[in-house]
Coordinates of C-alpha atoms in Angstrom, one line a residue:
X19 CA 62.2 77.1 106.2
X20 CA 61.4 79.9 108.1
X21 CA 63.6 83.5 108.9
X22 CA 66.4 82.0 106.0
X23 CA 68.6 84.9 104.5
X24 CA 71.1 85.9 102.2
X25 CA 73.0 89.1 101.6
X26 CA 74.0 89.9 98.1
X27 CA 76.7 91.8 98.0
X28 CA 79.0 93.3 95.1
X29 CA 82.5 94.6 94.0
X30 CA 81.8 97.5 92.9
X31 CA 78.4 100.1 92.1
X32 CA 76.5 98.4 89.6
X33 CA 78.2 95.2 89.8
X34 CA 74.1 93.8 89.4
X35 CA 72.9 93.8 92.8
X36 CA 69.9 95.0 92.3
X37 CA 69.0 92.5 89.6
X38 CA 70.4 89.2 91.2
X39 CA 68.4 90.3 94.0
X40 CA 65.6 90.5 92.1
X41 CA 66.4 87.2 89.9
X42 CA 66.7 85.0 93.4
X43 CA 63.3 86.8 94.8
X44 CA 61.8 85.2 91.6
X45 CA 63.3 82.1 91.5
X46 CA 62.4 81.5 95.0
X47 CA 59.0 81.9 94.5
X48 CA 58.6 80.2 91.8
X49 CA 60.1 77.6 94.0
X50 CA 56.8 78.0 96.5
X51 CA 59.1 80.1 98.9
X52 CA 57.6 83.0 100.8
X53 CA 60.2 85.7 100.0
X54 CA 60.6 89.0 100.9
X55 CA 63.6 91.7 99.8
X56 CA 65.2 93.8 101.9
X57 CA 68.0 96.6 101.5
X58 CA 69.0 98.4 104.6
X59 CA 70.1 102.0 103.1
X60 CA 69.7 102.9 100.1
X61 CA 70.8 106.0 97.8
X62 CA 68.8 106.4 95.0
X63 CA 66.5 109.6 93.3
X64 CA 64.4 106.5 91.8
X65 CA 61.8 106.4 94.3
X66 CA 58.1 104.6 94.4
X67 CA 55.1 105.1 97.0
X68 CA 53.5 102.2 98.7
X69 CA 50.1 101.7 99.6
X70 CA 50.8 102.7 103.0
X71 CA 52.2 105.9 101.8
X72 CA 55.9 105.4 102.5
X73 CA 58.5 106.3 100.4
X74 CA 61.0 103.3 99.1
X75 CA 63.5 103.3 96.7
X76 CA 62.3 101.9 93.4
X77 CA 64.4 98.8 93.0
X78 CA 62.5 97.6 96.3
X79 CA 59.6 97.8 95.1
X80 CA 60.3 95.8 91.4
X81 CA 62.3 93.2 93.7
X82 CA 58.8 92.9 96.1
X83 CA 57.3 92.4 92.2
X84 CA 59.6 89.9 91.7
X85 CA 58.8 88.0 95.2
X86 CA 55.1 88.6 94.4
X87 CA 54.3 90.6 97.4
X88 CA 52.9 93.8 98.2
X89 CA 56.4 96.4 99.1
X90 CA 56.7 97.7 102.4
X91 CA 58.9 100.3 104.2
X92 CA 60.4 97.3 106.3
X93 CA 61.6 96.8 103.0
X94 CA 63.7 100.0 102.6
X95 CA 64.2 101.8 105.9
X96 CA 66.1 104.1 105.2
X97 CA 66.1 106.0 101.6
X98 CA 68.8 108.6 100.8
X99 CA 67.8 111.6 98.0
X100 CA 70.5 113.4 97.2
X101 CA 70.3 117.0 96.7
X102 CA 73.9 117.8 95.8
X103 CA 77.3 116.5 95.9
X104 CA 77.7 116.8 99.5
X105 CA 73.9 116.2 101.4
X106 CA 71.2 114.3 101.0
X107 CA 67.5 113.9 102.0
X108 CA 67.0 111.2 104.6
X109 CA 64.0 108.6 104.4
X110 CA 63.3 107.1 107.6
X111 CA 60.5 104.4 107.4
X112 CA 58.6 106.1 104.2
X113 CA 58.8 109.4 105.9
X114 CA 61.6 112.7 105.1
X115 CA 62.9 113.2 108.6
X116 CA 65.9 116.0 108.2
X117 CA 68.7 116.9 105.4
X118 CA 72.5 115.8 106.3
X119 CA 75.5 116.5 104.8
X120 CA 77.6 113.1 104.1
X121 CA 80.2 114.5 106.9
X122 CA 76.6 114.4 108.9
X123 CA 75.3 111.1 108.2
X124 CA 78.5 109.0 108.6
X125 CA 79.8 110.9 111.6
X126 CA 76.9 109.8 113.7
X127 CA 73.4 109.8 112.5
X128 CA 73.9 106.8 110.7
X129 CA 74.8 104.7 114.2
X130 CA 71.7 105.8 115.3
X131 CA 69.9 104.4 112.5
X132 CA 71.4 101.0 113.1
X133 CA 68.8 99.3 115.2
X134 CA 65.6 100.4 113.7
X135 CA 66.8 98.9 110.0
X136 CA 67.8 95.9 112.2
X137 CA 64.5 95.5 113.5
X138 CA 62.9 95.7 110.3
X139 CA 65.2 92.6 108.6
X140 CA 64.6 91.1 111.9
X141 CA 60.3 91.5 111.5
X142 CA 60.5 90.3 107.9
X143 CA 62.9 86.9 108.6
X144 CA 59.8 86.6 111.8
X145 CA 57.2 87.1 108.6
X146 CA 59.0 85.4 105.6
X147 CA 60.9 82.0 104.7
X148 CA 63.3 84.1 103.3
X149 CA 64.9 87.6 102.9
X150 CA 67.3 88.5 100.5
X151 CA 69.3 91.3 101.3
X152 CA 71.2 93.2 99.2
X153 CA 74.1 95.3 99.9
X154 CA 75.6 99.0 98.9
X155 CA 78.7 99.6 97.1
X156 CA 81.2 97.2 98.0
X157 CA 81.3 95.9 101.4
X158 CA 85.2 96.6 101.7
X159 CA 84.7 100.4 102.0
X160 CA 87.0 100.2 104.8
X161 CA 86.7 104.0 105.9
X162 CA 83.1 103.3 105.6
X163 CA 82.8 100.0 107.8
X164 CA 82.3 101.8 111.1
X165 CA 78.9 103.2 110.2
X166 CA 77.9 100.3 108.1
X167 CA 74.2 99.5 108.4
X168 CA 73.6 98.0 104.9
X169 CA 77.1 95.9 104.4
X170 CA 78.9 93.3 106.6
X171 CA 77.5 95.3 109.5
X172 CA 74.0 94.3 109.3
X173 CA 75.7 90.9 108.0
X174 CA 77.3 90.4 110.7
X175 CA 74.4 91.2 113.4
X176 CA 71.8 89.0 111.3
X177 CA 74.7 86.2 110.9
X178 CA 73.8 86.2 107.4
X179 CA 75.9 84.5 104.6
X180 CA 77.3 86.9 102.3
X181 CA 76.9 86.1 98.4
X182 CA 79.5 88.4 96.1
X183 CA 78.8 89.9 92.8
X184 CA 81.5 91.1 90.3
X185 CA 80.6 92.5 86.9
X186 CA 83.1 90.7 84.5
X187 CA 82.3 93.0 81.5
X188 CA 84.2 95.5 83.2
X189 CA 87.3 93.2 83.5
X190 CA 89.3 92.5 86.6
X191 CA 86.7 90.5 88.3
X192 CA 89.2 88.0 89.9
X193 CA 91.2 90.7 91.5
X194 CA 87.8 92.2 92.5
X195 CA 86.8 89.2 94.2
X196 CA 90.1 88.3 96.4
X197 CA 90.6 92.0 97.4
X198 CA 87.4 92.5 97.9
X199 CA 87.5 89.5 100.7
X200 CA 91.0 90.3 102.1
X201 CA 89.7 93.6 103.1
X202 CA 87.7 92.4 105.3
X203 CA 88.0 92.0 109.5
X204 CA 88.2 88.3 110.0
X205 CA 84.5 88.2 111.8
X206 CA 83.4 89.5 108.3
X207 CA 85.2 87.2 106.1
X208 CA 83.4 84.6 108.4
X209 CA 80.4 85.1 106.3
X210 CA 81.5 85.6 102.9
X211 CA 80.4 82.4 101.2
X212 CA 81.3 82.8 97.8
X213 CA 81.2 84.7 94.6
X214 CA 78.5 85.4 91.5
X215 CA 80.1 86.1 88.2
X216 CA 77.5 88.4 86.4
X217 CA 77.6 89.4 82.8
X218 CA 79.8 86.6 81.3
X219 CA 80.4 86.8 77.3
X220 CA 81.5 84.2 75.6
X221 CA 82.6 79.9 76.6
X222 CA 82.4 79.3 80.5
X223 CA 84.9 76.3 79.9
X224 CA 87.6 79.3 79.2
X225 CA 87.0 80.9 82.3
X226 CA 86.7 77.6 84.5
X227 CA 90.5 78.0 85.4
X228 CA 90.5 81.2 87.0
X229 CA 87.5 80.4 89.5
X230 CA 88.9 77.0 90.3
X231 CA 92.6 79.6 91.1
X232 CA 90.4 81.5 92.9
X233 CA 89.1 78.7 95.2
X234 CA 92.1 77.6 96.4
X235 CA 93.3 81.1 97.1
X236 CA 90.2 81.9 98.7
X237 CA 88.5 79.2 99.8
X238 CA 85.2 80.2 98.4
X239 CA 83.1 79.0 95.5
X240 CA 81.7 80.2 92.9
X241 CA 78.3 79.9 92.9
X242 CA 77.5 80.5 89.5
X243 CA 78.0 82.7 86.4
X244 CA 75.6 84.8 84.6
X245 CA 76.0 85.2 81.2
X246 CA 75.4 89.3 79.9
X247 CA 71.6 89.9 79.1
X248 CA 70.8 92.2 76.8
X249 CA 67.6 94.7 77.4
X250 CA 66.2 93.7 80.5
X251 CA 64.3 97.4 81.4
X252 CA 64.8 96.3 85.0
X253 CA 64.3 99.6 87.3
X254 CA 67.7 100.7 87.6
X255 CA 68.7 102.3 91.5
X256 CA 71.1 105.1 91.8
X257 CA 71.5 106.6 88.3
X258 CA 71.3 106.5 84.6
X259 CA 72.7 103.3 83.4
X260 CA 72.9 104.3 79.9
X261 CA 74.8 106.8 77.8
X262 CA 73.4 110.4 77.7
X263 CA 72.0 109.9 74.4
X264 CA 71.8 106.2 74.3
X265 CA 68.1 104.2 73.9
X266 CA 66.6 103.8 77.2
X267 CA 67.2 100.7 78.9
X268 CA 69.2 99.1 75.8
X269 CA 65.8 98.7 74.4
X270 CA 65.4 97.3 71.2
X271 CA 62.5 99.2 69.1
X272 CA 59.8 97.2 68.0
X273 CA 58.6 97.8 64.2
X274 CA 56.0 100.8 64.6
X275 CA 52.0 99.3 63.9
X276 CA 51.1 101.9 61.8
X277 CA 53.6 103.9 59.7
X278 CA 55.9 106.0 61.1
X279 CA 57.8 105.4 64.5
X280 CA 57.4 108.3 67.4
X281 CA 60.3 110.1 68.8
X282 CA 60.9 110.8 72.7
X283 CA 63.8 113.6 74.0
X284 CA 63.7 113.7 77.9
X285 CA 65.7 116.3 79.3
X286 CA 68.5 114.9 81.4
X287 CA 67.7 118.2 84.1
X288 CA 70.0 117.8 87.2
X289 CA 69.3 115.5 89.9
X290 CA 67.0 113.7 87.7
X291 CA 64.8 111.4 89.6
X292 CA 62.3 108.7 88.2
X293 CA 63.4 108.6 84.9
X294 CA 61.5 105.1 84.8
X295 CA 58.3 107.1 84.4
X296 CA 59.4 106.8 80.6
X297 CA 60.1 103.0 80.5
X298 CA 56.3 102.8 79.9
X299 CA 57.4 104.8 76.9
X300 CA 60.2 102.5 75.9
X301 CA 58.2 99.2 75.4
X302 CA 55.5 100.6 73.0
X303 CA 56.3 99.3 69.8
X304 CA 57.9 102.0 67.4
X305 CA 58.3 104.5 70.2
X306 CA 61.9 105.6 70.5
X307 CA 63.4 107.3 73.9
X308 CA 66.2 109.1 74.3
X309 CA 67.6 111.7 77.3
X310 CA 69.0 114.7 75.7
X311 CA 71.1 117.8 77.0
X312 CA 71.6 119.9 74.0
X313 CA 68.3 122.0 72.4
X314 CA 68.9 121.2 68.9
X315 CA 68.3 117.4 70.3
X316 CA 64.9 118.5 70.6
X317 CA 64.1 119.9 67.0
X318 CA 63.1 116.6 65.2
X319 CA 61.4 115.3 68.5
X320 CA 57.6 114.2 68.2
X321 CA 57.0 114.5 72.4
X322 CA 59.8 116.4 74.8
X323 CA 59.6 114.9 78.4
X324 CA 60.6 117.4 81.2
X325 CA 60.8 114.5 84.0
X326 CA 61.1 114.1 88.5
X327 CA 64.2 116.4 89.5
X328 CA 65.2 116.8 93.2
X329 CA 66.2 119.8 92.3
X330 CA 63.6 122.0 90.4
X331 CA 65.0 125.5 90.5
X332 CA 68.7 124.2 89.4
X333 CA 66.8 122.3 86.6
X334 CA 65.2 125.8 86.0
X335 CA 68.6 127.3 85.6
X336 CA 70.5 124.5 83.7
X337 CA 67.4 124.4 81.0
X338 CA 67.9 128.2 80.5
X339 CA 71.8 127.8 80.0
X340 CA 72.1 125.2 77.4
X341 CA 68.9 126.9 75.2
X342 CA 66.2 124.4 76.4
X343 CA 63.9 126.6 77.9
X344 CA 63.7 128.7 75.0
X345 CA 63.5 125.2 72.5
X346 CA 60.7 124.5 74.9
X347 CA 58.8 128.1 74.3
X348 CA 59.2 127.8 70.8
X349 CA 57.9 124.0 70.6
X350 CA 54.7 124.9 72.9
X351 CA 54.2 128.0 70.6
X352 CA 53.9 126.3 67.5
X353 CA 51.6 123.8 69.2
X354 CA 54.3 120.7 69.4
X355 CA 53.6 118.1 72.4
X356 CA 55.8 118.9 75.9
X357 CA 55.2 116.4 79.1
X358 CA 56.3 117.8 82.1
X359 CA 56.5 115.3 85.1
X360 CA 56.6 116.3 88.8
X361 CA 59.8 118.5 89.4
X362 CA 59.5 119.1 85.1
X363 CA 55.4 120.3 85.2
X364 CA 56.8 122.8 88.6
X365 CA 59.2 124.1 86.0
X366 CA 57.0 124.5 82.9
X367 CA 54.7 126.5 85.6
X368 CA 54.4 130.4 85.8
X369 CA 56.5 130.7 89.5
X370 CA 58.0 129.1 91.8
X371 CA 58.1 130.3 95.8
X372 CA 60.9 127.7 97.4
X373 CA 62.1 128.2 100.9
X374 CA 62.5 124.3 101.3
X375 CA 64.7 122.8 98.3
X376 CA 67.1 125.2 96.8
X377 CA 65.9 128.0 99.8
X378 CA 65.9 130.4 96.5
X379 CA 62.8 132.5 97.4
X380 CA 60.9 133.4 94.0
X381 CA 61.6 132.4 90.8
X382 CA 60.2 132.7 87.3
X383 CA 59.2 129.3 85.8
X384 CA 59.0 128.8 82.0
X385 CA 55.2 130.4 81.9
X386 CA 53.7 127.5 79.6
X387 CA 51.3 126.6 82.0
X388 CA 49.4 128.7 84.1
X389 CA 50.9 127.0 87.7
X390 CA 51.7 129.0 90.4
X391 CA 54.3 126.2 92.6
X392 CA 54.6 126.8 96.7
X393 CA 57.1 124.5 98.7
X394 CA 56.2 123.2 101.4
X395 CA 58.1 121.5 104.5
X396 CA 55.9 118.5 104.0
X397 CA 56.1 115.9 101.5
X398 CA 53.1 115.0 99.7
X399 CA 53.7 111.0 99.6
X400 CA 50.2 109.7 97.5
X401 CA 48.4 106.8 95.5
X402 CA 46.2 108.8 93.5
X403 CA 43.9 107.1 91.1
X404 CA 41.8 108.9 88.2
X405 CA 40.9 109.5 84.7
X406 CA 42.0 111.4 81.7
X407 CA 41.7 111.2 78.0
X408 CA 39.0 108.5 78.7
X409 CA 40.6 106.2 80.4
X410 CA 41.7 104.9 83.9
X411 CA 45.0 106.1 85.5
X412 CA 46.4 104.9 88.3
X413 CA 50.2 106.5 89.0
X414 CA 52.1 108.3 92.4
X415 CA 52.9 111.5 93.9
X416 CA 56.6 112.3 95.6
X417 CA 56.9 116.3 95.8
X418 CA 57.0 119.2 98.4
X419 CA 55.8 121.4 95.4
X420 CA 51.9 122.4 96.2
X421 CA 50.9 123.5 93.0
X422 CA 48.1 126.3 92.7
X423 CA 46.5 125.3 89.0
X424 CA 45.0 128.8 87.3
X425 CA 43.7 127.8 83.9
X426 CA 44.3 125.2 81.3
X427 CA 42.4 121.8 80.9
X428 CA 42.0 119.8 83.9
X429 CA 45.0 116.8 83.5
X430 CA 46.1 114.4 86.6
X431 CA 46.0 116.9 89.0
X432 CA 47.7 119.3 87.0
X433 CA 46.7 121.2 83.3
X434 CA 46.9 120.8 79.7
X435 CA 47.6 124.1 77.9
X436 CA 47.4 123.3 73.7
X437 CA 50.2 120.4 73.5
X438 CA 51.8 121.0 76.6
X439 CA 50.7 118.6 79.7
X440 CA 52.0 118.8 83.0
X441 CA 51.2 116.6 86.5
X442 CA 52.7 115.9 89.3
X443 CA 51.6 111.8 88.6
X444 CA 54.5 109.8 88.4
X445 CA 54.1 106.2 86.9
X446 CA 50.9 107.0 85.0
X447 CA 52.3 106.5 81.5
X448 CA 52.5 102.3 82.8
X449 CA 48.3 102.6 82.8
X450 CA 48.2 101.0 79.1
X451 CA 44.6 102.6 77.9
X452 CA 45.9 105.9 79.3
X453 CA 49.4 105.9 77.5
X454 CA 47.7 105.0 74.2
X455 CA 45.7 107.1 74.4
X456 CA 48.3 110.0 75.1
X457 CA 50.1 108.6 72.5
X458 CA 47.5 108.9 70.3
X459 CA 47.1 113.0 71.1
X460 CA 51.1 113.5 70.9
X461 CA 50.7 111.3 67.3
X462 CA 48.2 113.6 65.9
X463 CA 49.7 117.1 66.6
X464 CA 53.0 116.4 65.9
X465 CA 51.7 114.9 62.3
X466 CA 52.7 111.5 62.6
X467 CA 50.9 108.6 61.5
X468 CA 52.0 106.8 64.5
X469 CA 49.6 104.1 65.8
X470 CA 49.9 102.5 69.3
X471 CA 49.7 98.6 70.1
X472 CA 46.7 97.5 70.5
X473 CA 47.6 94.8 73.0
X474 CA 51.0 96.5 74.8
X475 CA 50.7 95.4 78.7
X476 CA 53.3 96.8 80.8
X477 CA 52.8 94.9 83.4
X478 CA 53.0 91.5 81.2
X479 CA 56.4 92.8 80.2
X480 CA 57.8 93.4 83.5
X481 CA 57.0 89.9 84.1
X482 CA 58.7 88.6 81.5
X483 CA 61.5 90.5 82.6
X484 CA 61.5 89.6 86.2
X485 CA 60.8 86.0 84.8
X486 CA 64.2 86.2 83.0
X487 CA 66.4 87.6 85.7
X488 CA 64.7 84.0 87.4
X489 CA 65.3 82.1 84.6
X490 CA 69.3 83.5 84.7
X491 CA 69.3 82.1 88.7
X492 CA 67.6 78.9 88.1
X493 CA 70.0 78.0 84.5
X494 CA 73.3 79.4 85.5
X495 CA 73.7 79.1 89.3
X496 CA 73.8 76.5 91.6
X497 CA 71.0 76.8 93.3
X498 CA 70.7 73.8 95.5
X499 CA 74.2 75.4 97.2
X500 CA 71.8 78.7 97.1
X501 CA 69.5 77.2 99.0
X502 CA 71.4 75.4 101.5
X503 CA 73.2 79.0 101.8
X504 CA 69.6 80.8 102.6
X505 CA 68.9 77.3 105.3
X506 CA 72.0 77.2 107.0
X507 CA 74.4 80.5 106.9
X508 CA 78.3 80.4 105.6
X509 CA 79.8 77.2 105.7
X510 CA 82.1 76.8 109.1
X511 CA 85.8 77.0 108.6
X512 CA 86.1 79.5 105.9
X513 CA 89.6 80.6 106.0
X514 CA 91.1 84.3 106.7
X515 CA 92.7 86.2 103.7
X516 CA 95.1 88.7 104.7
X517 CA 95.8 91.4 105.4
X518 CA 92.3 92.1 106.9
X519 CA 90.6 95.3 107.4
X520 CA 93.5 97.8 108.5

């Protein structure tokens, strides 16, 4: 097999894209297929650096983990930040190329964008047995469909078989699925294959009736159904999939090794991005993480993380509203632990000069480390590698913030003041020795007698993870019709559901 593809599509945001994407990169590999993923456009403020220095959207990258390959911008060609409401950053190939509104992007840039994402499904399928694709949204945003590049229009110019996921623990999956078809041009419908129930609860048997109904209204199969999977930590792509103040990741907490557990409160700033830097966090045995928004959240709090925000100045001014700027002086005064991250070390800085982000000139930071922060127009887009506490870190760099360090201890690139830390290194909390070792320092001054796992591998528990999103393909789909669907495209002869696209 050789240039074989699949676009996995969904009902609805978060229908499980993402992860089936993942879970069939995995199973395919494990089957000895060369496999490569692949998503067109992408929206997301989770972001990750490859070794090329190209910026991709996170869930790329853990689905290139999943296919056991090294991610690429052909991966993710274009990369949407938002900034606000209305306008985003665009990512073209790895690289910032402008700010658009969404009036912007739709109305015409997006056309233009068209053949270059093209040509880089069209140099993977020339490089891989296989891509898997996956979709945006729902591929029935009919005012959309003009300006598709990530839907049924790079479908339909890669005359690749559509698969369709629906998130049953929402309910109304069935009517998801039909209108979801019939809203479609009849050159689309062409390549919708079939349907992927995903978080099933309870006895398949019961629900057998209402796919077989919705074959013979359809035409189209079912190709499997995916019972709900609790705590998979699975990079998540275009927001916070969990309450405000629920447990990251629907992690379960470990029993603690020594005898207390440690207690994490990130600060849910604005425009939040790379909140998986703390996933590192969440998998350490007795370590419990939780976002926060109010500043009595952070009173009983052993570490407060200020994390990635593509916003840094309206961070700034939301921490000052709700009292957490001030919780944060008081904390770093009486010598309790404070990680700031990227957009959360710019804030914890002395000032900030932006005429790039927010275009707000100078602004006062929260003075708890002596940073002075310049934006520039370019975006430092790194690998670094280095040391601190003793041990090897490896992590990445995503910012326009140049920061001028004026004191402090030497940390990642950036300083440690008493208890307060700040770099602009994301992902260095997933080098193990490091993280103990940080957890270790954030242990002693906030009096706990918190001991870290001796043996805690975050990479061995992604791979578990991305091992059971496999597992989910290979035990609950059909995945001989899977594979015939990569080989050979839609089955001829699907039928037409009216009414169509309008």
């Amino acid at each position: 097999m050789r240039g074989g593809g699949l676009l996995v599509a969904g009902t609805t945001s978060d229908a499980g894209k993402s992860v089936v994407t993942a879970g069939i990169c995995r199973w395919l590999v494990r089957q000895g297929v060369k496999v490569a993923p692949f998503k067109g456009q992408n929206m997301s403020l989770n972001s990750f650096v490859t070794r090329e220095g190209a910026e991709i959207g996170r869930a790329q990258a853990m689905q290139a983990q999943a296919a056991r390959v090294e991610p690429t911008a052909l991966m993710n060609p274009v990369l949407l930040k938002p900034g606000s409401d209305r306008s985003s950053q665009v990512v073209l190939m790895g690289k910032p190329v402008g700010e658009l509104s969404a009036r912007g992007y739709h109305g015409g840039r997006q056309k233009e964008l068209f053949e270059p994402v093209l040509a880089c499904l069209e140099e993977l399928r020339g490089t891989y047995d296989a891509v898997i694709c996956e979709g945006a949204g729902s591929p029935a945003e009919i005012n959309l469909r003009r300006t598709d590049i990530v839907n049924m229009g790079i479908a339909r110019a890669a005359r690749l078989p559509v698969l369709v996921v629906g998130d049953i623990d929402r309910g109304g999956v069935f009517a998801q699925f039909f209108g979801t078809t019939a809203l479609l041009a009849p050159e689309d419908q062409e390549l919708i294959a079939g349907y992927l129930v995903n978080k099933f609860r309870g006895d398949v048997t019961l629900l057998e009736p209402g796919l077989d109904m919705l074959h013979g209204l359809t035409g189209r199969r079912t190709f499997g159904v995916l019972p709900y999977a609790h705590g998979l930590g699975i990079d998540e792509e275009d927001g916070l999939r969990v309450s405000l103040r629920g447990a990251v990741r629907e992690s379960v907490v470990t029993p603690p090794v020594g005898e207390d557990v440690l207690r994490v409160a990130v600060c849910a700033v604005p425009l939040m991005s790379n909140f998986t830097d703390v996933d590192a966090l969440a998998a350490e045995p007795g370590v419990v993480v939780r976002f926060v928004d109010r500043a009595e959240e952070l009173v009983d709090a052993d570490l407060v993380v200020v994390p990635g925000t593509r916003g840094t100045v309206k961070a700034l001014a939301w921490l000052r509203e709700r009292g957490l700027a001030d919780a944060l002086a008081r904390r770093a005064a009486e010598g309790r632990p404070v990680l700031g991250i990227c957009g959360g070390f710019q804030s914890l800085g002395e000032r900030i000069e932006d005429e790039v982000e927010s275009r707000a000139g100078t602004v006062d930071g929260l003075g708890l480390l002596p940073v002075r922060v310049r934006f520039a127009p370019e975006k430092t887009l790194a690998r670094p590698v280095g040391e601190a506490l003793g041990e090897h870190v490896e992590g990445y760099e995503i910012h326009h913030g140049v920061a001028e360090v004026l004191g402090g201890d030497p940390f990642l690139d950036g300083c440690r003041v008493g208890a307060v830390w700040g770099t602009h290194w994301h992902g260095s909390l997933e080098s193990d020795g490091f993280r103990r070792a940080f957890l270790r320092e954030v242990a002693a001054a906030a009096g706990r007698r918190f001991v870290p796992a001796p043996d805690t591998s975050f990479h061995a528990l992604r791979e578990e993870q991305l091992d059971r999103l496999g597992d989910l393909i290979e035990e609950h789909a059909d995945t001989d019709a899977l594979l015939r669907l990569i080989e050979t495209g839609a089955p001829a002869g699907l039928p037409f559901i009216p009414p169509g696209a309008p």
